Short mmCIF file of C-alpha atoms and ligand atoms in Angstrom, two decimals:
data_model
loop_
_atom_site.label_atom_id
_atom_site.label_comp_id
_atom_site.label_asym_id
_atom_site.label_seq_id
_atom_site.Cartn_x
_atom_site.Cartn_y
_atom_site.Cartn_z
CA MET O 298 -44.35 42.57 -54.54
CA LYS O 299 -42.58 42.29 -51.22
CA THR O 300 -41.24 44.94 -48.86
CA ALA O 301 -38.84 44.32 -45.97
CA ARG O 302 -40.02 43.77 -42.40
CA ARG O 303 -37.38 46.23 -41.16
CA THR O 304 -39.48 49.30 -41.88
CA ALA O 305 -42.95 47.76 -41.96
CA THR O 306 -43.93 49.21 -38.59
CA LEU O 307 -41.83 52.33 -38.91
CA GLY O 308 -44.15 55.34 -38.76
CA ALA O 309 -43.40 58.95 -39.46
CA SER O 310 -42.40 60.73 -36.26
CA ALA O 311 -45.40 61.97 -34.27
CA THR O 312 -44.33 65.57 -34.70
CA VAL O 313 -44.25 65.15 -38.48
CA ALA O 314 -47.71 63.47 -38.43
CA ILE O 315 -49.27 66.34 -36.47
CA THR O 316 -47.59 68.88 -38.72
CA SER O 317 -49.03 67.15 -41.82
CA ARG O 318 -52.58 67.19 -40.42
CA ALA O 319 -52.08 70.81 -39.34
CA LYS O 320 -50.99 71.74 -42.87
CA ALA O 321 -54.06 70.02 -44.31
CA LEU O 322 -56.32 72.06 -42.01
CA VAL O 323 -54.56 75.28 -43.02
CA ALA O 324 -55.02 74.33 -46.69
CA GLU O 325 -58.75 74.02 -45.94
CA GLY O 326 -58.68 77.63 -44.72
CA VAL O 327 -58.62 76.98 -40.96
CA ASP O 328 -56.87 79.70 -38.91
CA LEU O 329 -54.71 77.22 -37.03
CA VAL O 330 -52.26 78.10 -34.26
CA THR O 331 -49.28 75.80 -34.66
CA LEU O 332 -47.50 75.07 -31.38
CA SER O 333 -46.16 71.74 -32.59
CA ALA O 334 -43.09 72.74 -34.58
CA GLY O 335 -39.61 71.99 -33.25
CA GLU O 336 -37.85 74.88 -34.91
CA PRO O 337 -37.17 78.54 -34.20
CA ASP O 338 -39.53 81.04 -35.79
CA PHE O 339 -36.61 83.38 -36.47
CA ALA O 340 -34.79 83.61 -39.81
CA ALA O 341 -31.15 82.48 -39.87
CA PRO O 342 -28.78 85.43 -39.25
CA GLY O 343 -27.99 87.53 -42.32
CA PHE O 344 -24.24 86.93 -42.11
CA VAL O 345 -24.91 83.17 -42.39
CA LEU O 346 -27.05 83.67 -45.48
CA ASP O 347 -24.38 85.90 -47.04
CA ALA O 348 -21.66 83.32 -46.40
CA THR O 349 -23.83 80.57 -47.89
CA VAL O 350 -24.57 82.56 -51.05
CA GLU O 351 -20.90 83.49 -51.35
CA ALA O 352 -19.98 79.82 -51.02
CA LEU O 353 -22.33 78.97 -53.87
CA ARG O 354 -20.91 81.75 -56.04
CA ALA O 355 -17.38 80.69 -55.18
CA GLY O 356 -18.16 77.27 -56.59
CA HIS O 357 -18.54 75.21 -53.42
CA THR O 358 -21.06 73.06 -55.23
CA SER O 359 -19.23 69.74 -55.52
CA TYR O 360 -18.90 66.86 -53.03
CA ALA O 361 -17.32 67.70 -49.70
CA PRO O 362 -14.96 65.16 -48.15
CA VAL O 363 -16.65 62.44 -46.09
CA GLY O 364 -16.70 63.72 -42.50
CA GLY O 365 -17.06 67.32 -43.60
CA VAL O 366 -15.30 70.41 -44.92
CA PRO O 367 -11.92 70.49 -43.09
CA ALA O 368 -12.25 74.17 -42.09
CA LEU O 369 -15.62 73.43 -40.48
CA ARG O 370 -14.28 70.40 -38.62
CA ASP O 371 -11.42 72.55 -37.31
CA ALA O 372 -13.82 75.32 -36.27
CA VAL O 373 -16.12 72.89 -34.45
CA ALA O 374 -13.10 71.33 -32.72
CA GLU O 375 -11.99 74.78 -31.61
CA ARG O 376 -15.45 75.75 -30.40
CA PHE O 377 -15.96 72.46 -28.52
CA THR O 378 -12.52 72.83 -26.94
CA ARG O 379 -13.70 76.17 -25.59
CA ASP O 380 -17.24 75.10 -24.69
CA TYR O 381 -16.39 71.77 -23.06
CA GLY O 382 -12.97 72.53 -21.60
CA VAL O 383 -11.49 69.41 -23.22
CA PRO O 384 -9.16 69.63 -26.24
CA PHE O 385 -10.68 68.45 -29.54
CA THR O 386 -8.89 68.08 -32.85
CA ARG O 387 -10.26 67.72 -36.39
CA ASP O 388 -10.23 63.91 -36.27
CA GLN O 389 -12.44 63.95 -33.17
CA VAL O 390 -15.24 65.81 -34.97
CA ILE O 391 -17.35 65.01 -38.02
CA VAL O 392 -20.00 67.02 -39.83
CA THR O 393 -23.33 65.25 -40.34
CA VAL O 394 -26.67 65.90 -42.02
CA GLY O 395 -28.17 67.44 -38.89
CA GLY O 396 -27.92 66.09 -35.38
CA LYS O 397 -30.33 63.41 -36.59
CA GLU O 398 -27.77 61.77 -38.85
CA ALA O 399 -25.13 61.95 -36.12
CA LEU O 400 -27.45 59.94 -33.87
CA TYR O 401 -28.41 57.51 -36.62
CA ASP O 402 -24.77 56.78 -37.49
CA LEU O 403 -23.83 56.38 -33.83
CA PHE O 404 -26.56 53.83 -33.14
CA GLN O 405 -25.56 51.93 -36.29
CA VAL O 406 -21.97 51.79 -35.08
CA LEU O 407 -22.54 51.17 -31.35
CA VAL O 408 -25.58 48.91 -31.16
CA ASP O 409 -25.76 45.20 -32.02
CA PRO O 410 -29.05 43.34 -32.36
CA GLY O 411 -30.37 42.69 -28.85
CA ASP O 412 -28.31 45.45 -27.23
CA GLU O 413 -30.07 47.90 -24.95
CA VAL O 414 -29.69 51.66 -24.74
CA ILE O 415 -31.12 53.55 -21.79
CA VAL O 416 -33.22 56.55 -22.74
CA PRO O 417 -34.53 58.78 -19.94
CA ALA O 418 -38.16 59.78 -20.57
CA PRO O 419 -39.51 62.13 -21.70
CA TYR O 420 -37.21 61.78 -24.70
CA TRP O 421 -36.89 63.18 -28.18
CA VAL O 422 -39.06 61.05 -30.46
CA SER O 423 -36.37 59.66 -32.74
CA TYR O 424 -34.05 58.00 -30.19
CA PRO O 425 -36.05 54.78 -29.62
CA THR O 426 -36.85 54.36 -33.32
CA GLN O 427 -33.26 54.91 -34.41
CA ILE O 428 -32.06 52.44 -31.77
CA ALA O 429 -34.63 49.90 -33.04
CA MET O 430 -33.46 50.51 -36.62
CA ALA O 431 -30.01 49.39 -35.48
CA GLY O 432 -31.59 46.20 -34.06
CA GLY O 433 -31.35 47.38 -30.46
CA ARG O 434 -33.90 48.11 -27.78
CA ALA O 435 -34.46 51.44 -26.08
CA VAL O 436 -35.05 50.93 -22.36
CA THR O 437 -36.94 54.01 -21.23
CA VAL O 438 -36.52 55.29 -17.70
CA PRO O 439 -39.14 57.80 -16.52
CA CYS O 440 -37.91 61.07 -15.01
CA ASP O 441 -40.68 62.24 -12.75
CA ALA O 442 -42.48 65.53 -13.42
CA SER O 443 -42.71 66.14 -9.67
CA ARG O 444 -38.88 66.31 -9.59
CA GLY O 445 -38.74 68.62 -12.61
CA HIS O 446 -37.93 65.72 -14.95
CA ALA O 447 -34.44 65.52 -13.41
CA LEU O 448 -32.39 62.39 -14.14
CA ASP O 449 -33.48 59.58 -11.80
CA ILE O 450 -30.19 57.84 -11.09
CA GLU O 451 -31.73 55.05 -8.96
CA ALA O 452 -34.21 54.23 -11.74
CA LEU O 453 -31.37 54.32 -14.29
CA LYS O 454 -29.36 51.92 -12.16
CA ALA O 455 -32.33 49.57 -11.88
CA ALA O 456 -32.72 49.55 -15.68
CA LEU O 457 -29.14 48.35 -16.36
CA THR O 458 -28.70 44.81 -17.66
CA THR O 459 -25.79 42.87 -19.15
CA ARG O 460 -27.05 44.01 -22.58
CA THR O 461 -26.89 47.75 -21.78
CA VAL O 462 -24.35 49.45 -24.04
CA GLY O 463 -25.10 53.12 -23.51
CA VAL O 464 -27.23 55.97 -22.20
CA VAL O 465 -28.69 58.88 -24.15
CA LEU O 466 -28.64 62.29 -22.46
CA ASN O 467 -30.46 65.35 -23.75
CA SER O 468 -30.08 68.55 -21.76
CA PRO O 469 -31.67 71.05 -22.15
CA ASN O 470 -34.33 68.50 -22.83
CA ASN O 471 -36.80 68.26 -25.65
CA PRO O 472 -39.66 68.11 -24.61
CA SER O 473 -39.43 68.85 -20.86
CA GLY O 474 -37.07 71.87 -20.91
CA ALA O 475 -35.19 70.29 -17.98
CA VAL O 476 -31.46 71.02 -17.64
CA TYR O 477 -29.42 68.33 -15.87
CA ASP O 478 -27.23 69.30 -12.92
CA ALA O 479 -23.61 68.40 -12.20
CA GLU O 480 -24.47 66.06 -9.34
CA SER O 481 -26.71 63.73 -11.35
CA LEU O 482 -24.27 63.80 -14.29
CA GLY O 483 -21.46 62.82 -11.89
CA ALA O 484 -23.53 59.89 -10.60
CA LEU O 485 -24.28 58.84 -14.16
CA ALA O 486 -20.58 59.08 -15.03
CA ASP O 487 -19.83 56.63 -12.20
CA LEU O 488 -22.38 54.18 -13.59
CA ALA O 489 -20.90 54.56 -17.08
CA VAL O 490 -17.46 53.62 -15.80
CA GLN O 491 -18.69 50.73 -13.62
CA HIS O 492 -20.77 49.23 -16.44
CA ASP O 493 -18.54 50.22 -19.36
CA LEU O 494 -21.21 52.30 -21.12
CA TRP O 495 -21.16 54.83 -23.93
CA ILE O 496 -22.75 58.20 -23.19
CA ILE O 497 -24.50 59.90 -26.08
CA SER O 498 -24.96 63.52 -25.09
CA ASP O 499 -27.38 65.38 -27.35
CA ASP O 500 -26.54 69.00 -26.56
CA ILE O 501 -28.36 70.59 -29.48
CA TYR O 502 -30.20 73.04 -27.18
CA SER O 503 -27.16 73.91 -25.01
CA ALA O 504 -27.26 77.63 -25.90
CA ILE O 505 -30.99 78.01 -25.26
CA ARG O 506 -31.30 78.49 -21.51
CA TYR O 507 -32.98 80.97 -19.15
CA ASP O 508 -32.48 82.58 -15.73
CA ASP O 509 -28.69 82.08 -15.96
CA THR O 510 -29.15 78.30 -15.70
CA PRO O 511 -25.66 76.96 -16.45
CA PHE O 512 -25.09 74.35 -19.14
CA THR O 513 -23.31 71.40 -17.59
CA SER O 514 -22.11 68.59 -19.80
CA ILE O 515 -20.95 65.26 -18.45
CA LEU O 516 -17.56 66.27 -19.92
CA HIS O 517 -17.42 69.32 -17.65
CA VAL O 518 -18.01 67.09 -14.66
CA ARG O 519 -15.76 64.18 -15.69
CA PRO O 520 -13.42 65.18 -18.55
CA GLU O 521 -11.50 61.91 -18.18
CA LEU O 522 -14.53 60.11 -19.65
CA ARG O 523 -14.01 61.70 -23.03
CA GLU O 524 -13.36 58.39 -24.84
CA ARG O 525 -16.80 57.12 -23.88
CA VAL O 526 -18.75 60.36 -24.43
CA PHE O 527 -20.18 61.52 -27.75
CA ILE O 528 -21.44 65.05 -28.25
CA VAL O 529 -24.25 65.54 -30.75
CA HIS O 530 -24.80 69.13 -31.81
CA GLY O 531 -25.61 71.27 -34.82
CA VAL O 532 -26.67 74.62 -36.18
CA ALA O 533 -30.43 73.96 -36.36
CA LYS O 534 -31.66 75.38 -33.07
CA THR O 535 -29.13 78.00 -31.92
CA TRP O 536 -28.84 79.68 -35.32
CA ALA O 537 -32.33 78.88 -36.69
CA MET O 538 -30.77 76.86 -39.51
CA THR O 539 -32.97 73.75 -39.46
CA GLY O 540 -33.16 73.55 -43.25
CA PHE O 541 -29.40 73.69 -43.70
CA ARG O 542 -29.23 70.15 -42.31
CA VAL O 543 -25.81 70.48 -40.73
CA GLY O 544 -24.94 68.73 -37.48
CA PHE O 545 -21.81 67.78 -35.58
CA LEU O 546 -20.63 64.66 -33.84
CA ALA O 547 -17.60 64.64 -31.55
CA GLY O 548 -15.97 61.75 -29.72
CA SER O 549 -13.75 58.69 -30.08
CA ARG O 550 -11.68 58.70 -33.29
CA VAL O 551 -12.25 54.96 -33.77
CA VAL O 552 -16.04 55.23 -33.59
CA LEU O 553 -16.04 58.38 -35.71
CA GLY O 554 -14.02 56.51 -38.31
CA ARG O 555 -16.81 53.91 -38.47
CA CYS O 556 -19.44 56.67 -38.66
CA MET O 557 -17.53 58.08 -41.62
CA ALA O 558 -17.64 54.65 -43.26
CA VAL O 559 -21.44 54.73 -42.81
CA GLN O 560 -21.49 58.24 -44.28
CA SER O 561 -19.35 57.24 -47.24
CA GLN O 562 -21.89 54.51 -48.11
CA THR O 563 -24.99 56.61 -47.49
CA ILE O 564 -24.79 60.40 -47.71
CA THR O 565 -21.15 61.05 -48.81
CA SER O 566 -21.27 64.35 -46.92
CA ALA O 567 -23.53 67.08 -45.68
CA THR O 568 -24.34 69.65 -48.39
CA THR O 569 -21.13 71.48 -49.22
CA PHE O 570 -22.33 75.10 -49.38
CA ALA O 571 -24.53 74.56 -46.30
CA GLN O 572 -21.36 73.57 -44.44
CA HIS O 573 -19.84 76.93 -45.41
CA GLY O 574 -22.93 78.64 -43.96
CA ALA O 575 -22.46 76.60 -40.79
CA LEU O 576 -18.82 77.65 -40.66
CA ALA O 577 -19.89 81.31 -40.72
CA ALA O 578 -22.43 80.58 -37.98
CA ILE O 579 -20.12 78.91 -35.51
CA THR O 580 -17.23 81.31 -36.05
CA GLY O 581 -19.43 84.43 -36.21
CA ASP O 582 -20.68 86.83 -33.60
CA ASP O 583 -23.36 85.32 -31.30
CA ALA O 584 -24.85 88.79 -30.61
CA PHE O 585 -28.05 87.90 -32.54
CA LEU O 586 -28.85 85.31 -29.87
CA GLY O 587 -29.46 87.75 -26.99
CA PRO O 588 -32.69 89.21 -28.43
CA TRP O 589 -33.88 85.73 -29.49
CA LEU O 590 -33.37 84.38 -25.97
CA ALA O 591 -35.19 87.40 -24.54
CA ALA O 592 -38.14 86.68 -26.86
CA TYR O 593 -38.18 82.95 -25.97
CA ASP O 594 -37.96 83.86 -22.29
CA ALA O 595 -40.98 86.20 -22.43
CA ARG O 596 -43.00 83.55 -24.26
CA ARG O 597 -41.86 80.88 -21.81
CA ARG O 598 -43.30 82.92 -18.96
CA LEU O 599 -46.49 83.57 -20.89
CA VAL O 600 -47.07 79.90 -21.68
CA HIS O 601 -46.19 78.79 -18.17
CA ALA O 602 -48.52 81.29 -16.48
CA ALA O 603 -51.39 80.53 -18.87
CA LEU O 604 -51.10 76.75 -18.42
CA GLU O 605 -50.79 76.96 -14.64
CA ALA O 606 -53.98 79.05 -14.57
CA MET O 607 -55.97 76.26 -16.27
CA PRO O 608 -57.82 74.03 -13.81
CA GLY O 609 -56.44 70.48 -13.87
CA VAL O 610 -53.22 71.47 -15.68
CA ARG O 611 -49.74 71.60 -14.09
CA CYS O 612 -46.67 72.94 -15.83
CA ALA O 613 -43.09 73.32 -14.65
CA LEU O 614 -41.27 76.46 -15.80
CA PRO O 615 -38.84 75.15 -18.44
CA SER O 616 -35.14 75.98 -17.85
CA GLY O 617 -34.04 75.52 -21.45
CA ALA O 618 -35.00 74.71 -25.07
CA PHE O 619 -38.29 76.20 -26.35
CA TYR O 620 -40.96 73.79 -25.21
CA ALA O 621 -43.45 73.64 -22.35
CA PHE O 622 -44.50 70.17 -21.25
CA PRO O 623 -47.69 70.46 -19.19
CA ASP O 624 -49.15 67.58 -17.23
CA MET O 625 -52.72 67.18 -18.51
CA ARG O 626 -53.59 64.05 -16.53
CA GLY O 627 -56.11 66.04 -14.50
CA LEU O 628 -58.24 66.42 -17.66
CA LEU O 629 -58.20 62.90 -19.04
CA ASP O 630 -61.41 61.67 -17.36
CA LYS O 631 -63.39 64.68 -18.59
CA ARG O 632 -65.62 65.10 -21.63
CA HIS O 633 -65.66 67.70 -24.40
CA ARG O 634 -69.10 68.12 -25.98
CA GLY O 635 -69.91 64.64 -24.76
CA ASP O 636 -66.69 62.97 -26.00
CA LEU O 637 -64.36 61.45 -23.41
CA VAL O 638 -60.88 62.96 -23.55
CA GLY O 639 -59.40 59.64 -22.37
CA ASN O 640 -55.71 60.08 -23.23
CA ASP O 641 -53.17 62.63 -24.43
CA ARG O 642 -53.38 61.56 -28.09
CA HIS O 643 -57.12 62.13 -28.15
CA LEU O 644 -56.69 65.39 -26.27
CA ALA O 645 -54.21 66.60 -28.91
CA GLU O 646 -56.62 65.51 -31.64
CA LEU O 647 -59.53 67.37 -30.04
CA LEU O 648 -57.41 70.49 -29.58
CA LEU O 649 -56.43 70.32 -33.26
CA GLU O 650 -59.89 69.65 -34.67
CA ARG O 651 -62.03 71.72 -32.27
CA ALA O 652 -59.78 74.42 -30.80
CA HIS O 653 -57.57 74.70 -33.89
CA VAL O 654 -54.33 74.50 -31.94
CA ALA O 655 -51.64 72.01 -32.94
CA VAL O 656 -49.69 70.45 -30.06
CA VAL O 657 -47.89 67.10 -29.72
CA PRO O 658 -49.13 64.36 -27.37
CA GLY O 659 -46.70 63.45 -24.58
CA SER O 660 -46.93 59.73 -25.32
CA ALA O 661 -44.84 60.43 -28.45
CA PHE O 662 -42.07 61.39 -26.00
CA GLY O 663 -42.67 58.46 -23.64
CA SER O 664 -44.78 60.49 -21.19
CA PRO O 665 -48.49 59.72 -21.61
CA GLY O 666 -50.81 62.32 -20.12
CA PHE O 667 -48.62 65.27 -21.11
CA LEU O 668 -48.60 67.62 -24.11
CA ARG O 669 -45.70 69.44 -25.74
CA LEU O 670 -46.24 73.07 -26.73
CA SER O 671 -43.51 74.82 -28.67
CA TYR O 672 -43.14 78.52 -27.88
CA ALA O 673 -40.86 79.08 -30.86
CA CYS O 674 -43.66 81.00 -32.55
CA ALA O 675 -44.84 84.61 -32.77
CA THR O 676 -45.99 85.87 -29.36
CA ASP O 677 -49.44 86.96 -30.57
CA ARG O 678 -50.06 83.52 -32.10
CA LEU O 679 -48.89 81.87 -28.90
CA ALA O 680 -51.23 84.05 -26.85
CA LEU O 681 -54.12 83.20 -29.21
CA GLY O 682 -53.31 79.48 -28.98
CA LEU O 683 -53.27 79.64 -25.18
CA GLU O 684 -56.62 81.47 -25.15
CA ARG O 685 -58.09 78.73 -27.32
CA ILE O 686 -56.72 75.97 -25.10
CA ALA O 687 -58.08 77.76 -22.00
CA ALA O 688 -61.52 78.06 -23.65
CA PHE O 689 -61.42 74.34 -24.57
CA VAL O 690 -60.45 73.40 -21.01
CA ALA O 691 -63.26 75.58 -19.65
CA GLU O 692 -65.74 73.61 -21.80
CA LEU O 693 -64.70 70.26 -20.27
CA SER O 694 -67.17 68.63 -17.94
C1 PLP I 300 -33.30 66.77 -29.00
C2 PLP I 300 -33.03 66.86 -30.45
N1 PLP I 300 -31.96 66.25 -30.96
C3 PLP I 300 -31.69 66.29 -32.26
C4 PLP I 300 -32.51 66.96 -33.15
C5 PLP I 300 -32.16 66.94 -34.60
O1 PLP I 300 -31.73 68.15 -35.04
P1 PLP I 300 -31.25 68.40 -36.55
O2 PLP I 300 -32.26 69.30 -37.14
O3 PLP I 300 -29.89 69.00 -36.40
O4 PLP I 300 -31.19 67.07 -37.23
C6 PLP I 300 -33.64 67.61 -32.67
C7 PLP I 300 -34.56 68.28 -33.60
O5 PLP I 300 -35.72 68.53 -33.31
C8 PLP I 300 -33.91 67.57 -31.29
O6 PLP I 300 -34.98 68.19 -30.76
#
């Protein structure tokens, strides 16, 4: 029997693949330190759980309207109006099944076969694949580690062609932890106007920042661009609600209308009672976040100091999100127990199988030679994982 070519080469995301192998090792009884997960290790706030259970008991168990529960759309519009300094109304916001579905719908609506979308690297793993699923091509533009993975506007400019339809932004960035500044966003805004481009701004980590680093959106810098800017957000990271699968998409009413048509033919809506939990989250008190950020911050410093102390490893101190993205290129020509390390994928494999630490190879994010370590895990496990990596590195010859 036949299957379609469309998904023949579509693999599971690299993070999911590592997680599966890690789970298999744990099932075999291995005491594995998992630094590969992209989700907070905290439990969702109690008031969110209460609101979700109440929603179930109150009978919010049937289909929600396409585009989301109206009260949630209103609340997101209100919150975005406050956070972005640009007025949003209900029809400029839809609720999606996580930020992932917001991105998927957008690429389906914006990208024709042969169109190009610029994706600064390192990038979150799903952008290029989702663009390809829409028939388009992701044109990746490296953002150099030596410049803190800041947006490279000259390189972006050089990557533009007549087929470019948009640019994806992700700040704070997964995996680099970089936070984009107003100047580079302003320069990008100019390019967007000159070349008539969409800007897809994935702000899912906007609340997770350190050292008073401000969050600057392209909308803060150039609010008049609002018709060409989409904001992708959700409850997964800030509120530790990854399993709720609730995301938000804000932007042009016309494009959102098309996204809702996609939703009506695919998902109908995000899970109704989960949307009520999300409503409690985004209208509730953010006080829970302070202690979480303090914990992430302490771990960020721990992971940074430990990596910098390893010979051949360089690591920038991340400004946001909960990942460190060390440059391991200094280790790639070395051997571990006689086996050549060679590249980041093999390095991640060796760390998993021999040091029992799960990390994600940088090539999955478009940056070969790097590794991504998540510090959204218990501090003692993180410390143990770092000790194991240090011992592995010390064994290289
Ligand atoms: C940069 C980025 N965007 C979007 C998502 C998707 O988030 P959600 O769980 O809301 O689908 C993730 C999740 O890892 C992410 O890291």
